[in-house]
Structure formats: C-alpha cells, structure tokens
CSV table of C-alpha atoms in Angstrom, one decimal:
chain,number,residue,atom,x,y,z
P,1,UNK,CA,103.5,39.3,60.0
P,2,UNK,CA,103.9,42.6,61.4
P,3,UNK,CA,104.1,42.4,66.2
P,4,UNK,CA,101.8,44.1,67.4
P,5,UNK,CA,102.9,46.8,70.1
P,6,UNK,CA,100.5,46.7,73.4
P,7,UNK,CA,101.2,50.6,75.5
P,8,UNK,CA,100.1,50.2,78.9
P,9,UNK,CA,99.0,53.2,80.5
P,10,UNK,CA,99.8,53.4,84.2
P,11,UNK,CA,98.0,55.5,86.8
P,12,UNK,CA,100.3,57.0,90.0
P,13,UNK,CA,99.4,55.8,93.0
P,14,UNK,CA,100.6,58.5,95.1
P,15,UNK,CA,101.3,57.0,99.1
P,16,UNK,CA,98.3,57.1,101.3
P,17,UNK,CA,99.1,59.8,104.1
P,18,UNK,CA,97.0,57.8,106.3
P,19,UNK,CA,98.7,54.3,106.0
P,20,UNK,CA,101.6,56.2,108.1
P,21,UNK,CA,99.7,57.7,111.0
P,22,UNK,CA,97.7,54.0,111.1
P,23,UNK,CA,101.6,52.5,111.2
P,24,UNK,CA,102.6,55.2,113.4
P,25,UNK,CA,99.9,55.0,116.5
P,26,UNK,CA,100.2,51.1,116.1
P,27,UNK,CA,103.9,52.0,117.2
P,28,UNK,CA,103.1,54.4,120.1
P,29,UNK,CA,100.5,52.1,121.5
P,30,UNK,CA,103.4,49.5,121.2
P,31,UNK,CA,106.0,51.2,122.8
P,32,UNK,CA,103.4,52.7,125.4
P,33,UNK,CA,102.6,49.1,126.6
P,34,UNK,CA,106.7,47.7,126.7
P,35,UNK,CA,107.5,50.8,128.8
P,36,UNK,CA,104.4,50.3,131.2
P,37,UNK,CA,104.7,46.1,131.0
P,38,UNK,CA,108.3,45.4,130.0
P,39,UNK,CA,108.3,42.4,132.1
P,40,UNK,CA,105.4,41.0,129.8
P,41,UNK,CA,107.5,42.3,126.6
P,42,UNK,CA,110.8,40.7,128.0
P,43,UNK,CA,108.6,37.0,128.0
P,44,UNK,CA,107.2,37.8,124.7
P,45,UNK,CA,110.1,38.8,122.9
P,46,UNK,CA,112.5,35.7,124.9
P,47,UNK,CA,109.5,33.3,123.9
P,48,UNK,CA,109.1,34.4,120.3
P,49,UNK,CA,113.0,33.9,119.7
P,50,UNK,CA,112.6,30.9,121.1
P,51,UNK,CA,109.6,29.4,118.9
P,52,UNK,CA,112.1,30.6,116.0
P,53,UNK,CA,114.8,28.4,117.5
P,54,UNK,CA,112.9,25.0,117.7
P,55,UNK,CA,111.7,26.0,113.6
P,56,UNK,CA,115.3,26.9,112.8
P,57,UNK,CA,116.5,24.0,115.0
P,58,UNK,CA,113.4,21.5,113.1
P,59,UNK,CA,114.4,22.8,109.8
P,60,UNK,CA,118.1,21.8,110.5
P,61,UNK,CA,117.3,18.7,111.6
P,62,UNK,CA,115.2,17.8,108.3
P,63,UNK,CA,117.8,19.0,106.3
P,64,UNK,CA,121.0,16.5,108.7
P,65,UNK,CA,118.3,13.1,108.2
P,66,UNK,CA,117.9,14.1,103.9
P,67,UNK,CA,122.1,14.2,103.6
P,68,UNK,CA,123.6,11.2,103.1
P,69,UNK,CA,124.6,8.6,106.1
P,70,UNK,CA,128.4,9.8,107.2
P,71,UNK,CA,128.7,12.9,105.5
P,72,UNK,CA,130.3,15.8,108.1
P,73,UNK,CA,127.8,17.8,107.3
P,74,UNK,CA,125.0,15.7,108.6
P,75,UNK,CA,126.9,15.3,111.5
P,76,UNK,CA,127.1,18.8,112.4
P,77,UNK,CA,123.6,19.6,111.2
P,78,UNK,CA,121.9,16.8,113.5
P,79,UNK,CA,124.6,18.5,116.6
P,80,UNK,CA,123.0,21.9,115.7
P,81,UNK,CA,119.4,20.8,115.6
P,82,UNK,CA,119.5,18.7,118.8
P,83,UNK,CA,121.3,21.9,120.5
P,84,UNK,CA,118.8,24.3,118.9
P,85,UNK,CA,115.9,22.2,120.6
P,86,UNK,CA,117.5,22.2,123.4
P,87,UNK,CA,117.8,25.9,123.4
P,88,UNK,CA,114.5,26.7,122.2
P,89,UNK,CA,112.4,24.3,124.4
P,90,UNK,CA,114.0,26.1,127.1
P,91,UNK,CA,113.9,29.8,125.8
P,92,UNK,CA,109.8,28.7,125.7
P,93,UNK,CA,109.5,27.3,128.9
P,94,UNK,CA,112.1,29.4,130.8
P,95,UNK,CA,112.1,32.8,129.1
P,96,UNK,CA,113.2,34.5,132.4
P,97,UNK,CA,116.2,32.0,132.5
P,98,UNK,CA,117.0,32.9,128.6
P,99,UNK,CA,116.5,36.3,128.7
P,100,UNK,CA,119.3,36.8,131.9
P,101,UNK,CA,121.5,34.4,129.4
P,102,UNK,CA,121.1,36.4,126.7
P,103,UNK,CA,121.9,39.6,128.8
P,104,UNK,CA,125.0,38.3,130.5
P,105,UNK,CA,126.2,37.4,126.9
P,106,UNK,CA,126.0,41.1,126.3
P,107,UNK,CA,127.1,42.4,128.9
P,108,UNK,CA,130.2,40.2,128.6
P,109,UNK,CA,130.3,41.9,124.7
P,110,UNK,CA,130.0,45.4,126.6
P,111,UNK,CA,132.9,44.5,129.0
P,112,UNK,CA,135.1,43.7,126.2
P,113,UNK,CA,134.5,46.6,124.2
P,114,UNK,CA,134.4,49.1,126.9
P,115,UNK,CA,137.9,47.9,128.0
P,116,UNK,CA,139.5,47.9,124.5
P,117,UNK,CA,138.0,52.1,124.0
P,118,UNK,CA,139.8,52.3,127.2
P,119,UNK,CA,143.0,50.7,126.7
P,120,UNK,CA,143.2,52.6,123.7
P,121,UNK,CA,142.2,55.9,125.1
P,122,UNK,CA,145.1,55.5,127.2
P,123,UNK,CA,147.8,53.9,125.7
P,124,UNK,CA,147.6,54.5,121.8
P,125,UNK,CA,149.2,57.6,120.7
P,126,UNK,CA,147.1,58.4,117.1
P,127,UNK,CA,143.8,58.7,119.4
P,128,UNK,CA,145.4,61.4,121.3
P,129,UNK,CA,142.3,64.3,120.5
P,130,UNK,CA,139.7,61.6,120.6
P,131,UNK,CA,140.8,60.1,123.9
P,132,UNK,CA,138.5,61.8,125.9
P,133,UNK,CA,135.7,60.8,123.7
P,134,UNK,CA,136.9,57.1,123.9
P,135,UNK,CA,137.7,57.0,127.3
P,136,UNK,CA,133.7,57.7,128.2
P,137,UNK,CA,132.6,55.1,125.4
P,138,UNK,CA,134.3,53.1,127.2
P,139,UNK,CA,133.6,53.8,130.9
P,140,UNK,CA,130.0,53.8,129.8
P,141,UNK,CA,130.2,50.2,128.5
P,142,UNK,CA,132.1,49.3,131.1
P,143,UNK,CA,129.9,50.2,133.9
P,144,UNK,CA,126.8,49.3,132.1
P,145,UNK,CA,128.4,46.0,131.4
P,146,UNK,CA,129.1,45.3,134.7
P,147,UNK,CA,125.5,46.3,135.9
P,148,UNK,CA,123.8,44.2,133.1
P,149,UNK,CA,126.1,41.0,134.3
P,150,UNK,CA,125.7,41.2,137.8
P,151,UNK,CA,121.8,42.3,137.3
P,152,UNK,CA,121.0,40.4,133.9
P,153,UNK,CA,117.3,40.5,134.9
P,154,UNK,CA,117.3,44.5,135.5
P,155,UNK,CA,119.7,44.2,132.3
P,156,UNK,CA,116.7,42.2,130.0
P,157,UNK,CA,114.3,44.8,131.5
P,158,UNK,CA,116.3,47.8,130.4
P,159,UNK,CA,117.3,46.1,127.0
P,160,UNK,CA,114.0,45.8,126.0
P,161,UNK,CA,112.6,49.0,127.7
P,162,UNK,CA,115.3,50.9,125.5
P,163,UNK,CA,115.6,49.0,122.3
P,164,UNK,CA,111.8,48.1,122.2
P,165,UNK,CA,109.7,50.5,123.9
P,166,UNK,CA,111.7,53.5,123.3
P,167,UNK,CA,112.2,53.0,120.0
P,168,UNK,CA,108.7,52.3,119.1
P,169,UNK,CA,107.5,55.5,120.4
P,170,UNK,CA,110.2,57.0,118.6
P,171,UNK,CA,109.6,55.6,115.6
P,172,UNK,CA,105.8,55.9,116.1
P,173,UNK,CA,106.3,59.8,116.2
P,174,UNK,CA,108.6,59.9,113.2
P,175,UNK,CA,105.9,58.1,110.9
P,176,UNK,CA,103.2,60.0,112.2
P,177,UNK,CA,105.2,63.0,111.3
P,178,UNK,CA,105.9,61.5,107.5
P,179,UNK,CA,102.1,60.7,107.2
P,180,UNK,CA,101.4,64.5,108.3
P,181,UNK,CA,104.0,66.0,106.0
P,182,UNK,CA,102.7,63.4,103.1
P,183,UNK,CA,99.2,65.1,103.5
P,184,UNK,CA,100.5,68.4,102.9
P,185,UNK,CA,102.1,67.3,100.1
P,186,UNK,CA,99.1,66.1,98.5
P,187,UNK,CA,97.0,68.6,99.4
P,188,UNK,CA,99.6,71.3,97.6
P,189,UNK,CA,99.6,68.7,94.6
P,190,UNK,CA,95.9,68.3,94.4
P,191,UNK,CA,94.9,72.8,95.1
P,192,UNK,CA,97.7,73.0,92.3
C-alpha cells in the first residue's frame, strides 16, 4: 500500500511594521512616566520583586514539605522558603526599606570593583597603556559607589531612572525606528 505524500503550501507572513511602532510608543510612554514619577516606579518595581519572592519563596516551601522527613534538602528548602517570606512580605510592605537594601548591596559591588580597576591601574605592570582607562572605571565606580551607599534612596532613584526610564525611551526610539525602516521595506517589496 503505496504512503501517501501530503505538500503543505505555506504563505510568508512578512513582520507587521506596525506591531513595532505600537511596541515602541508603549516604551516611550513608559520611560516618559519613570523619568517624571521614578519614586512611583522605584515602589512598583521593589513591590513586584517582592510579590515574585513570596511565589518563589511559596513554591520552595511546597517543594521542602513533598521531600522526605530528614533529608538535607528539605532542611534547606524549608530555611529558604521561611527566609524568602520573610523577604518578600517585607519588600511588599516596605518597598522603600528594600529598595535602599537592594542599593547598598550594589553600591557595596561598585566599591569592590572600582577598587580592584584601581589597584590594578596602579600596581599591575601588563595594564600599563590601559591604565588610564582603568583608573577612571574605577574612580567612577568608586565614587558612585560611595554616593549610592551613603544615599541608597537617591541611589534606587537614579538606578531605576537610568536602567528603567532611560532605557525605555531608548529602546522605544530604536523599535520605532525598526518599524519605520520595516515599512520601507515592504513598500520597496510590494512597488517591485
């Protein structure tokens, strides 16, 4: 009995030009609002980490009470979840609190790495036509290290004016910029 051979014809889709300019000013307006209301963004962002925490910190603890009685594992799991509640229940209710905790923590990361790129700008002979370079990467983290831990507030602030809001517009522009270039694309495709 002979198989029978089934050809499916596929159609191309080619990428909606609009889908990016829709994706795009969703991410202006985004970055728009967490430069004008970064305090708001700094809570949402610090709460929203924290809702994860209590799931991950939930899901742990389900996992430490189906292991068997005893094992280490169950052990740890049950310190983790505990902990994780801990954390998040605070994160949610104290986002301000979290978020300077969260900043000192990097800042503290800055520190370190700021003084190692200058320790090594200084005293390591291979780096000797980079030094220059690494003695500002590290005078930079340095000094912004030190402001973020004496200031972690101003520190969350900047954090998430930088990282969110600047990078939304960015991106924002960038996609809107694709979708543009997209419809040119098919326009050239479709006159040809």
């Amino acid at each position: 009995m002979p198989e029978e051979v089934v050809i499916v014809e596929t159609t191309f889709h080619p990428v909606k030009w609009g889908s990016f300019i829709v994706r795009g000013l969703i991410a202006l307006i985004i970055g728009v609002f967490v430069l004008i209301w970064t305090g708001v963004a700094v809570q949402a962002v610090v709460t929203l980490i924290g809702i994860l925490i209590v799931i991950a910190a939930i899901l742990a603890l389900v996992l430490a009470l189906k292991t068997p009685a005893g094992a280490s594992q169950s052990t740890v799991l049950l310190v983790v979840g505990v902990l994780g509640l801990l954390v998040g229940i605070a994160a949610v209710l104290y986002p301000w609190v979290a978020a300077a905790g969260l900043t000192v923590i990097i800042a503290l990361l800055m520190l370190f790495f700021g003084f190692i790129d200058l320790s090594i700008a200084i005293f390591h002979p291979v780096f000797t036509k980079h030094r220059l370079m690494l003695g500002f990467s590290g005078a930079l983290s340095v000094i912004l290290g030190g402001v973020f831990f004496f200031l972690p507030v101003l520190g969350a602030l900047v954090l998430v004016a930088v990282y969110l809001g600047i990078f939304a517009i960015i991106y924002g522009i960038l996609s809107i910029v694709i979708g543009l270039m997209v419809r040119g694309e098919q326009k050239n495709v479709t006159a040809g």
